[in-house]
Coordinates of N, CA and C in Angstrom, one line a residue:
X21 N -1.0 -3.5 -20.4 CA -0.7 -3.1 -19.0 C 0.7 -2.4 -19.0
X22 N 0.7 -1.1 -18.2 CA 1.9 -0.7 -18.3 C 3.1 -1.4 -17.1
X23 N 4.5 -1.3 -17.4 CA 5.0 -1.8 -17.2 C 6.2 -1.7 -16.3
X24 N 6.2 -0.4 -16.4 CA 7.4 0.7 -15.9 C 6.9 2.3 -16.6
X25 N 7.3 2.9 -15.7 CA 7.6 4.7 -15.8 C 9.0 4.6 -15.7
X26 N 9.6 5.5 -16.4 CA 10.9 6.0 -16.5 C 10.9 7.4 -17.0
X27 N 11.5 8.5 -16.0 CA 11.8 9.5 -16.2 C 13.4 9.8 -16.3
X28 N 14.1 9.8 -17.5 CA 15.0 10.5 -16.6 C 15.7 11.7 -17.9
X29 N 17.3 12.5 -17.2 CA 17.6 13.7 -18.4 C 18.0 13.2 -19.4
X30 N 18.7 14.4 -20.1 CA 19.2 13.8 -21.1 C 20.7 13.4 -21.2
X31 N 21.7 13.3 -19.7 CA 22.3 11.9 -20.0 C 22.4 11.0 -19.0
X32 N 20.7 10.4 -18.7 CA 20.6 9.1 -18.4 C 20.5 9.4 -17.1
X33 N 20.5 9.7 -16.1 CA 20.6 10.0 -14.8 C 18.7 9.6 -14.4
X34 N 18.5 8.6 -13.8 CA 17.3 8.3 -13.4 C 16.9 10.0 -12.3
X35 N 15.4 10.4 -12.8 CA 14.4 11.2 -12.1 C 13.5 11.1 -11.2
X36 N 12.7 9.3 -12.0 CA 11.6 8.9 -11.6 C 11.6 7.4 -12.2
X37 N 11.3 6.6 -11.3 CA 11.4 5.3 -11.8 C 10.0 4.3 -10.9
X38 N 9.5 4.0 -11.9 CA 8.4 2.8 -11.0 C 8.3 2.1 -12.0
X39 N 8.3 1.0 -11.4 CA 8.4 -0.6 -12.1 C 6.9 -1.1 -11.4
X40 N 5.9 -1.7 -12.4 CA 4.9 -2.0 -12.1 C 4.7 -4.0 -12.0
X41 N 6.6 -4.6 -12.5 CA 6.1 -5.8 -12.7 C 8.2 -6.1 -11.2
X42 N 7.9 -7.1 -10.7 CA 9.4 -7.2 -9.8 C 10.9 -7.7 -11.1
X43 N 11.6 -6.8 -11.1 CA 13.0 -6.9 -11.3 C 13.8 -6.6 -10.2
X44 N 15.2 -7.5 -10.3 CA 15.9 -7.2 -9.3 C 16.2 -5.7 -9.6
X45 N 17.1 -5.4 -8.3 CA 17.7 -4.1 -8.4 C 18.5 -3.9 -9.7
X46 N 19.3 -5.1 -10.1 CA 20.5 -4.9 -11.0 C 19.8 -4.7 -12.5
X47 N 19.1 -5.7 -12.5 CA 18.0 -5.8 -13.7 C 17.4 -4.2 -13.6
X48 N 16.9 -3.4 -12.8 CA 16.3 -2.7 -13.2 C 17.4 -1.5 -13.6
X49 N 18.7 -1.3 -12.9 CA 19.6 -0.5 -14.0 C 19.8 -0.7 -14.7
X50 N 20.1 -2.0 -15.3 CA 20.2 -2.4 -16.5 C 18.7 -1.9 -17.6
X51 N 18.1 -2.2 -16.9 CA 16.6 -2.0 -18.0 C 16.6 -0.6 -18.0
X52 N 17.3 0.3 -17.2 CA 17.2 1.7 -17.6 C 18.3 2.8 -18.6
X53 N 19.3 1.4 -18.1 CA 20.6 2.4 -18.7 C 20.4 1.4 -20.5
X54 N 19.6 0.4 -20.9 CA 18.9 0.0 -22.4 C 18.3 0.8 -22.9
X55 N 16.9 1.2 -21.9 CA 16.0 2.2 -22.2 C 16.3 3.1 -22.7
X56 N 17.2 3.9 -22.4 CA 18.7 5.5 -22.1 C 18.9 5.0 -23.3
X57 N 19.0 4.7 -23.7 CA 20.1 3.9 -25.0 C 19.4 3.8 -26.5
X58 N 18.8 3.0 -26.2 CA 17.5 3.0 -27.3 C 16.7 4.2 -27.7
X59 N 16.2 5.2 -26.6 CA 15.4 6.4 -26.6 C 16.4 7.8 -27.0
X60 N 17.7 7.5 -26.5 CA 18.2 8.7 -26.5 C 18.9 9.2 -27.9
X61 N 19.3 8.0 -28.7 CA 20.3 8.1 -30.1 C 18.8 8.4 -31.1
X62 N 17.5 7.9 -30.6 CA 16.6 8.8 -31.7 C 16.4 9.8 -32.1
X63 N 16.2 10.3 -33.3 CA 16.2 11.8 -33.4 C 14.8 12.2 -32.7
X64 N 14.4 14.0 -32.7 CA 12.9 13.8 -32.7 C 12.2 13.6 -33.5
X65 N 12.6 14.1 -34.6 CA 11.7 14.0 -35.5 C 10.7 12.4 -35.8
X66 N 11.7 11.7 -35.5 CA 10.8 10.3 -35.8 C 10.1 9.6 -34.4
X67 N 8.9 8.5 -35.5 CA 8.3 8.2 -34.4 C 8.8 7.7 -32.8
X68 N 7.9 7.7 -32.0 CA 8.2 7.8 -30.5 C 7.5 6.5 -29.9
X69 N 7.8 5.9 -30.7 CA 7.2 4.4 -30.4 C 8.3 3.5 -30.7
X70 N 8.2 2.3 -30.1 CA 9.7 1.1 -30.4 C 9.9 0.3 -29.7
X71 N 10.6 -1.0 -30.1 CA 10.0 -2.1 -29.5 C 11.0 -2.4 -28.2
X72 N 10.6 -3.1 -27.3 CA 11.0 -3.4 -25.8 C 12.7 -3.1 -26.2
X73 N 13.5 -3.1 -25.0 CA 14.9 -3.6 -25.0 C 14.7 -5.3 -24.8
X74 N 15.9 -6.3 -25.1 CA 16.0 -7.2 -24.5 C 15.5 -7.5 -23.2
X75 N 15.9 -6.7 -22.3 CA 15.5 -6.8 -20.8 C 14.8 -6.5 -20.3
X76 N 13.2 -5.6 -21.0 CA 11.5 -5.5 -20.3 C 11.1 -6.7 -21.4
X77 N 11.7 -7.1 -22.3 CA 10.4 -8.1 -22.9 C 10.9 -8.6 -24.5
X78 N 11.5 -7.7 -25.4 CA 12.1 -7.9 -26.3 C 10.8 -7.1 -26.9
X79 N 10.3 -7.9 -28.2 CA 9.1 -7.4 -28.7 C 7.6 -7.3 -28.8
X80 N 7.7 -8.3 -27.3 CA 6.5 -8.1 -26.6 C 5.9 -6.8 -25.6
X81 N 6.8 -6.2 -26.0 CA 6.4 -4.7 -25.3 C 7.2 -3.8 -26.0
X82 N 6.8 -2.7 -26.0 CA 6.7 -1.5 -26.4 C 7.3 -0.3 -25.5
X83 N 8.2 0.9 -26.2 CA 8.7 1.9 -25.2 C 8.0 3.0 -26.3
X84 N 6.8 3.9 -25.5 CA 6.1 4.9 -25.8 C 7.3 6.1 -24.8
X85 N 7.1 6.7 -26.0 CA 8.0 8.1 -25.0 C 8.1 9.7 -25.4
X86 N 8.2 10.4 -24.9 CA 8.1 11.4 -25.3 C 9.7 12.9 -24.6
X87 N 10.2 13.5 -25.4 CA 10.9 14.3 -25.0 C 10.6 16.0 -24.9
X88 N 11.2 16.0 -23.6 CA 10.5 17.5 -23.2 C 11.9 18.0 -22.8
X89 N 12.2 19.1 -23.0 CA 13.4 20.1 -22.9 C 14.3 18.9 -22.4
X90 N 14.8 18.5 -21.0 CA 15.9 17.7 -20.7 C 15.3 16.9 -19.7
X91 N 13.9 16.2 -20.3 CA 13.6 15.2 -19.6 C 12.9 14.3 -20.7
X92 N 13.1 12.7 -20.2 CA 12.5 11.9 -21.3 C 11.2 10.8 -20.4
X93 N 10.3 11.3 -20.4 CA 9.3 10.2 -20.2 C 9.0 9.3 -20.9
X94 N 9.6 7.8 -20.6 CA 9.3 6.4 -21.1 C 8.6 5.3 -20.5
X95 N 7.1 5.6 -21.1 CA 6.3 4.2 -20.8 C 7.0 2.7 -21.1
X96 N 7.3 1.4 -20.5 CA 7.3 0.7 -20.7 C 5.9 -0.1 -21.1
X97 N 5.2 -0.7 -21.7 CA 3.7 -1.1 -21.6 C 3.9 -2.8 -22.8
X98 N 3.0 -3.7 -22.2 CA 2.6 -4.4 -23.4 C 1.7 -4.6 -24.2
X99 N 1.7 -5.5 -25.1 CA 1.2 -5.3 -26.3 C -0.4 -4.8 -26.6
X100 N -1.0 -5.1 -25.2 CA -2.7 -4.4 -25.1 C -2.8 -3.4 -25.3
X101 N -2.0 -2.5 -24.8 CA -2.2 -0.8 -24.7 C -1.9 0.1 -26.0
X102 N -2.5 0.8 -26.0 CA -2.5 1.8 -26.9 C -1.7 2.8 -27.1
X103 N -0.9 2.6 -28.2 CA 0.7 3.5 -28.1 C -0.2 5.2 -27.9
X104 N -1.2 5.6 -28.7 CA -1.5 6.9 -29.2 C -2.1 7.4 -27.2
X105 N -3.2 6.0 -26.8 CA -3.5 6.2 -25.7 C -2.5 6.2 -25.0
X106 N -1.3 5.8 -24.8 CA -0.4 5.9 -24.1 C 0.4 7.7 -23.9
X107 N 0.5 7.7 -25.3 CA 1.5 9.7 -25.7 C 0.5 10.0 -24.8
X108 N -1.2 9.9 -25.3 CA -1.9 11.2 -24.4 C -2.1 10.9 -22.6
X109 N -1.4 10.0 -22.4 CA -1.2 9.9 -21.2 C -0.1 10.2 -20.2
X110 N 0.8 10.1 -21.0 CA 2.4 11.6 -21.2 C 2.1 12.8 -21.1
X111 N 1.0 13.1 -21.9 CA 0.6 14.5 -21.7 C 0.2 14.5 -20.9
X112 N -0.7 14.0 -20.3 CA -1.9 14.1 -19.5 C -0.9 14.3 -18.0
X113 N -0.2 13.6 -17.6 CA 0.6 13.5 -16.7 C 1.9 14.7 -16.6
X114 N 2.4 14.9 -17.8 CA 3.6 16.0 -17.9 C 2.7 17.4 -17.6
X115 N 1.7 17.8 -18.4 CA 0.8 18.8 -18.0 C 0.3 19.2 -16.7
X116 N -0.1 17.9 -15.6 CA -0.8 17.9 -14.8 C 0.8 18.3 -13.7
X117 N 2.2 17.7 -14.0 CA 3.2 17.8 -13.5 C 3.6 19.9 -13.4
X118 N 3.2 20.1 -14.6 CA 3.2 21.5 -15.1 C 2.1 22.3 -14.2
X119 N 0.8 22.0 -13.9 CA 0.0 23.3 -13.3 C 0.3 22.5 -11.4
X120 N 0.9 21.6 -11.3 CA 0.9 21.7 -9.8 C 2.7 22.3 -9.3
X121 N 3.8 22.2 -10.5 CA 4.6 22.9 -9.8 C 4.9 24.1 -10.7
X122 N 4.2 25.2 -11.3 CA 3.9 25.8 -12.1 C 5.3 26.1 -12.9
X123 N 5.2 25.4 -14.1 CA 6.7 25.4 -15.0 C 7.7 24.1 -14.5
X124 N 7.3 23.3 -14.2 CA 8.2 22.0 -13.8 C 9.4 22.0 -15.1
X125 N 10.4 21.2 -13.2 CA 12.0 21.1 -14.5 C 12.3 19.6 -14.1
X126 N 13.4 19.7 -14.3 CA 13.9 18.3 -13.2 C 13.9 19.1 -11.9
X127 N 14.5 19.8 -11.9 CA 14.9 20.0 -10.1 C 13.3 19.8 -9.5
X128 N 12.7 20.0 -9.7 CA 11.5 19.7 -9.1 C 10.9 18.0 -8.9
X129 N 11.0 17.4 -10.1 CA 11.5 16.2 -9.3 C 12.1 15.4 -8.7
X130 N 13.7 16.2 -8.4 CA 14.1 15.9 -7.6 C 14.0 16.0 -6.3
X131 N 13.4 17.3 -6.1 CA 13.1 17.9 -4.7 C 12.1 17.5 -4.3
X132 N 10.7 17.1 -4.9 CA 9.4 17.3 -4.6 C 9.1 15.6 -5.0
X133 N 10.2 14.6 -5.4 CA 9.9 13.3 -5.1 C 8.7 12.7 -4.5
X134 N 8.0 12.6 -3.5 CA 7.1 12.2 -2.6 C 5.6 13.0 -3.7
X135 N 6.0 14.1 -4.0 CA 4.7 14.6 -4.8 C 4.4 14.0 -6.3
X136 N 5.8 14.0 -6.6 CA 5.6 13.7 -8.0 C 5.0 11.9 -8.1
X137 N 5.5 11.4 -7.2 CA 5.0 10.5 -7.3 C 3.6 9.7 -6.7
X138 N 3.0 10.9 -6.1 CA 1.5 11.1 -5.6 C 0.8 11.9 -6.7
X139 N 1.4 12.3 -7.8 CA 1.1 12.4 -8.9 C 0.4 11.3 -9.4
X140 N 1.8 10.6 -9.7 CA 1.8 9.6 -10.8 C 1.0 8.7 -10.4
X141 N 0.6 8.2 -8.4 CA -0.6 7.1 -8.6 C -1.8 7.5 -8.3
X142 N -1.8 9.2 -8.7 CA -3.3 9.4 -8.9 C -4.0 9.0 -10.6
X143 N -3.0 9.0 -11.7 CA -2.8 8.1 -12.9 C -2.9 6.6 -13.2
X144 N -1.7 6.5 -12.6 CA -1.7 4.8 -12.7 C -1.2 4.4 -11.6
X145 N -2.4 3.0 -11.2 CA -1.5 2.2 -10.1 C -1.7 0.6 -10.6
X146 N -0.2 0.2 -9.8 CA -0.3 -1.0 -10.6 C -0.5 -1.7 -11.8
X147 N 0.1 -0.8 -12.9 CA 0.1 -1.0 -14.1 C -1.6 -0.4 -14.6
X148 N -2.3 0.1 -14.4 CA -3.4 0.2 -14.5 C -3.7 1.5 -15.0
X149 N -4.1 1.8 -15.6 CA -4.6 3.6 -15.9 C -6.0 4.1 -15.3
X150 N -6.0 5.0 -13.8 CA -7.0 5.3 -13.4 C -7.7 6.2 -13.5
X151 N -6.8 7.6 -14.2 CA -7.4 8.5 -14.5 C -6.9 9.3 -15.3
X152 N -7.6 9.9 -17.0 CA -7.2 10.5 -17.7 C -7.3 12.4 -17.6
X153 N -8.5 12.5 -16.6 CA -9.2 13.4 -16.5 C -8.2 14.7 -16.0
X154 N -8.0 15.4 -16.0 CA -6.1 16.1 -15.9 C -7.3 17.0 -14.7
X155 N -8.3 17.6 -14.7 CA -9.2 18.5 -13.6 C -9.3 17.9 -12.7
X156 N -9.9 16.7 -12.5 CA -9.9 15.5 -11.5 C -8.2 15.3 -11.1
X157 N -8.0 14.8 -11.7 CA -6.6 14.5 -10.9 C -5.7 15.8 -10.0
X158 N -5.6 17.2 -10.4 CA -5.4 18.5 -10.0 C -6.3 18.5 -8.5
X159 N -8.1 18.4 -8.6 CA -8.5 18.6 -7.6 C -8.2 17.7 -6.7
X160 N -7.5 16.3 -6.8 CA -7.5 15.5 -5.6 C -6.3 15.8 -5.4
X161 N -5.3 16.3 -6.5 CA -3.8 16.6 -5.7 C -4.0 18.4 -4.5
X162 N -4.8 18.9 -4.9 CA -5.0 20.3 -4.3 C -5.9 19.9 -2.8
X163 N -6.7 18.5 -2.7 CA -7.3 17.8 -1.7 C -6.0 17.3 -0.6
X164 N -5.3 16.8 -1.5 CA -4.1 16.2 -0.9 C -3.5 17.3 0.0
X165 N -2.9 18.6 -0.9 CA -2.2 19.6 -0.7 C -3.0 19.7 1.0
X166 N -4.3 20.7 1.1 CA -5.1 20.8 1.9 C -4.7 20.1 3.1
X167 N -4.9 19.2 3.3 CA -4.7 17.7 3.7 C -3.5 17.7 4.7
X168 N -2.4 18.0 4.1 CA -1.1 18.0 4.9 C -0.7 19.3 5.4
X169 N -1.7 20.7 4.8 CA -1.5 21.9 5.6 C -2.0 21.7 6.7
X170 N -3.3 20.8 7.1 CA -3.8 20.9 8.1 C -3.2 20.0 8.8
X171 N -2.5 19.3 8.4 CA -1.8 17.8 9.6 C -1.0 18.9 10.2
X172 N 0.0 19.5 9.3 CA 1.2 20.5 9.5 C 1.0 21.4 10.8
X173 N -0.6 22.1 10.9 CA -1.0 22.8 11.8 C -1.2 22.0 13.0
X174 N -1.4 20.7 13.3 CA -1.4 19.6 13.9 C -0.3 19.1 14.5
X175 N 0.5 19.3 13.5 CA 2.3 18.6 14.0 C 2.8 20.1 14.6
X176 N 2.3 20.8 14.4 CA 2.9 22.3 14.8 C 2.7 22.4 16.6
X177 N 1.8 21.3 16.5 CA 1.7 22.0 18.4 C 2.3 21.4 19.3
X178 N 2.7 20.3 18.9 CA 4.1 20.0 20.0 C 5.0 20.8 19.9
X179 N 4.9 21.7 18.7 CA 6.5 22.4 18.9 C 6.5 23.6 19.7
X180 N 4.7 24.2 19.6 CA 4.1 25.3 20.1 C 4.3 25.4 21.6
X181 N 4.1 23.9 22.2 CA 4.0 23.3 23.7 C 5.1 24.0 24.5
X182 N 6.1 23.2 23.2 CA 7.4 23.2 23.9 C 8.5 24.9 23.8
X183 N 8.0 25.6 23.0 CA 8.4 26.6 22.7 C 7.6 27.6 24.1
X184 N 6.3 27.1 24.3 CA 5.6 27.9 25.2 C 6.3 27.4 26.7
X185 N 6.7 25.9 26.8 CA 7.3 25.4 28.0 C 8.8 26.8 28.2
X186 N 9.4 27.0 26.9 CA 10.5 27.2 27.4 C 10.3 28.4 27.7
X187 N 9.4 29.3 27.7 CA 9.5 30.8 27.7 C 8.7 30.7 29.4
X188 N 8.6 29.7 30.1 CA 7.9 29.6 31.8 C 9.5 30.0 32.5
X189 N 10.5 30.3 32.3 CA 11.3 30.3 32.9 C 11.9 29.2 34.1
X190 N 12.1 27.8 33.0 CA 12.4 27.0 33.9 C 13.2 26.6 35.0
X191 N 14.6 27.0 34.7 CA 15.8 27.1 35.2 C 15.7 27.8 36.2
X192 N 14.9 29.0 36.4 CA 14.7 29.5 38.0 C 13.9 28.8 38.6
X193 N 12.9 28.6 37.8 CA 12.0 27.3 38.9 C 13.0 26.0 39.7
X194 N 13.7 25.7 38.5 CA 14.5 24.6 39.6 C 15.1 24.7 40.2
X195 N 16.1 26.0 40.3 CA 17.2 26.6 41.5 C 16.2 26.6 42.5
X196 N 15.3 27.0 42.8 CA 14.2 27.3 43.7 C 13.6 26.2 44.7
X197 N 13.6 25.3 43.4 CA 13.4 23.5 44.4 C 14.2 23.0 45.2
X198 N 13.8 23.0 46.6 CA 14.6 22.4 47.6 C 15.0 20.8 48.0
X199 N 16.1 20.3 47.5 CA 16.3 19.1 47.6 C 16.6 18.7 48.9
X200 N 16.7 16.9 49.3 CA 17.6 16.9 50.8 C 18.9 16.9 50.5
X201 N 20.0 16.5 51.8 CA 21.1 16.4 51.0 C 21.4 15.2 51.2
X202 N 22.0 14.8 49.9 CA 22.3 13.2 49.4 C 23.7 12.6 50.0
X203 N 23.8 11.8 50.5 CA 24.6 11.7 51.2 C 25.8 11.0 49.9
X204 N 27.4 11.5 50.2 CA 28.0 11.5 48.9 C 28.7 10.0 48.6
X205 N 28.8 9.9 47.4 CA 29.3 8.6 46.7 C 30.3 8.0 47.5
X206 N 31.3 8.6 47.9 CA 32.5 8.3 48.4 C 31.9 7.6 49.5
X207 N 31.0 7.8 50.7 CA 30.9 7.3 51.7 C 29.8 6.2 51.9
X208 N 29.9 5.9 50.7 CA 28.9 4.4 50.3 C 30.0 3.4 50.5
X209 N 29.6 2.0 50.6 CA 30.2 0.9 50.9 C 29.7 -0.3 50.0
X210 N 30.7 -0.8 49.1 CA 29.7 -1.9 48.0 C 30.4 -3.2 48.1

């Protein structure tokens, strides 16, 4: 079961973070600024596999990970899963990150937060892997996309309403309205 996602650059600055099992807040900086630590003094050249920090599990779990220009995707996962199944699941995900914001950097997950991680649970939810299929997961994110163009066109017409209200020329309509006259503050009695 996986255990945590961890994205972040290369000096440590979290991008993307989901924790699939509850650590406090403190615990989980801690479990990132380990992760950062362990992953980052590796060279590339060697394997991309290695065993938990102290703080997801020790050597009951596993950090699969992979490095891409100035970002580092690290699976936390335990001992069930498949390190190899896991890299191609890095792919599978970093690629699919690639044809929906065409050439993905960080800034894009910074900006696009809410997507990237409507990404990541059309992959995995709840520690679970739901889909490897990189076509499948594109078509339901481009379903999605769809989806919120048409709410957008939807949320658009209150603004349409009111844009159309203001162009009736209100302000002369109300000079126009004949009030009585109010008899004034001063000559009230309380």
């Amino acid at each position: 079961m996986i255990k945590a996602i961890l994205v972040f650059n290369n000096h440590g600055k979290p991008r993307l973070i989901k924790f699939f099992q509850y650590y406090s807040e403190e615990t989980q900086q801690n479990i990132i600024r380990e992760t950062f630590q362990l992953v980052s003094k590796r060279d590339d050249s060697v394997c991309n596999f290695l065993e938990g920090g102290s703080l997801i599990g020790g050597s009951d779990f596993k950090l699969i990970y992979r490095h891409y220009a100035t970002l580092y995707f690290v699976f936390c996962v335990d001992s069930s899963e498949s390190e190899l199944g896991i890299l191609d699941l890095i792919q599978v995900f970093v690629e699919t990150l690639d044809k929906c914001f065409e050439n993905v950097c960080e800034l894009d997950l910074i900006f696009h937060v809410d997507k990237v991680q409507y990404i990541l649970s059309e992959i995995v939810m709840g520690g679970m892997v739901l889909e490897t299929n990189m076509n499948e997961i594109v078509t339901q994110i481009e379903a999605q996309n769809k989806l919120e163009k048409q709410e957008a066109g939807i949320s658009a017409a209150p603004s349409r309403a009111v844009s159309a209200v203001k162009n009736m020329n209100l302000p002369q309509q109300i000079k126009d309205i004949k009030l009585p006259d109010l008899p004034s503050i001063r000559n009230l009695q309380f």
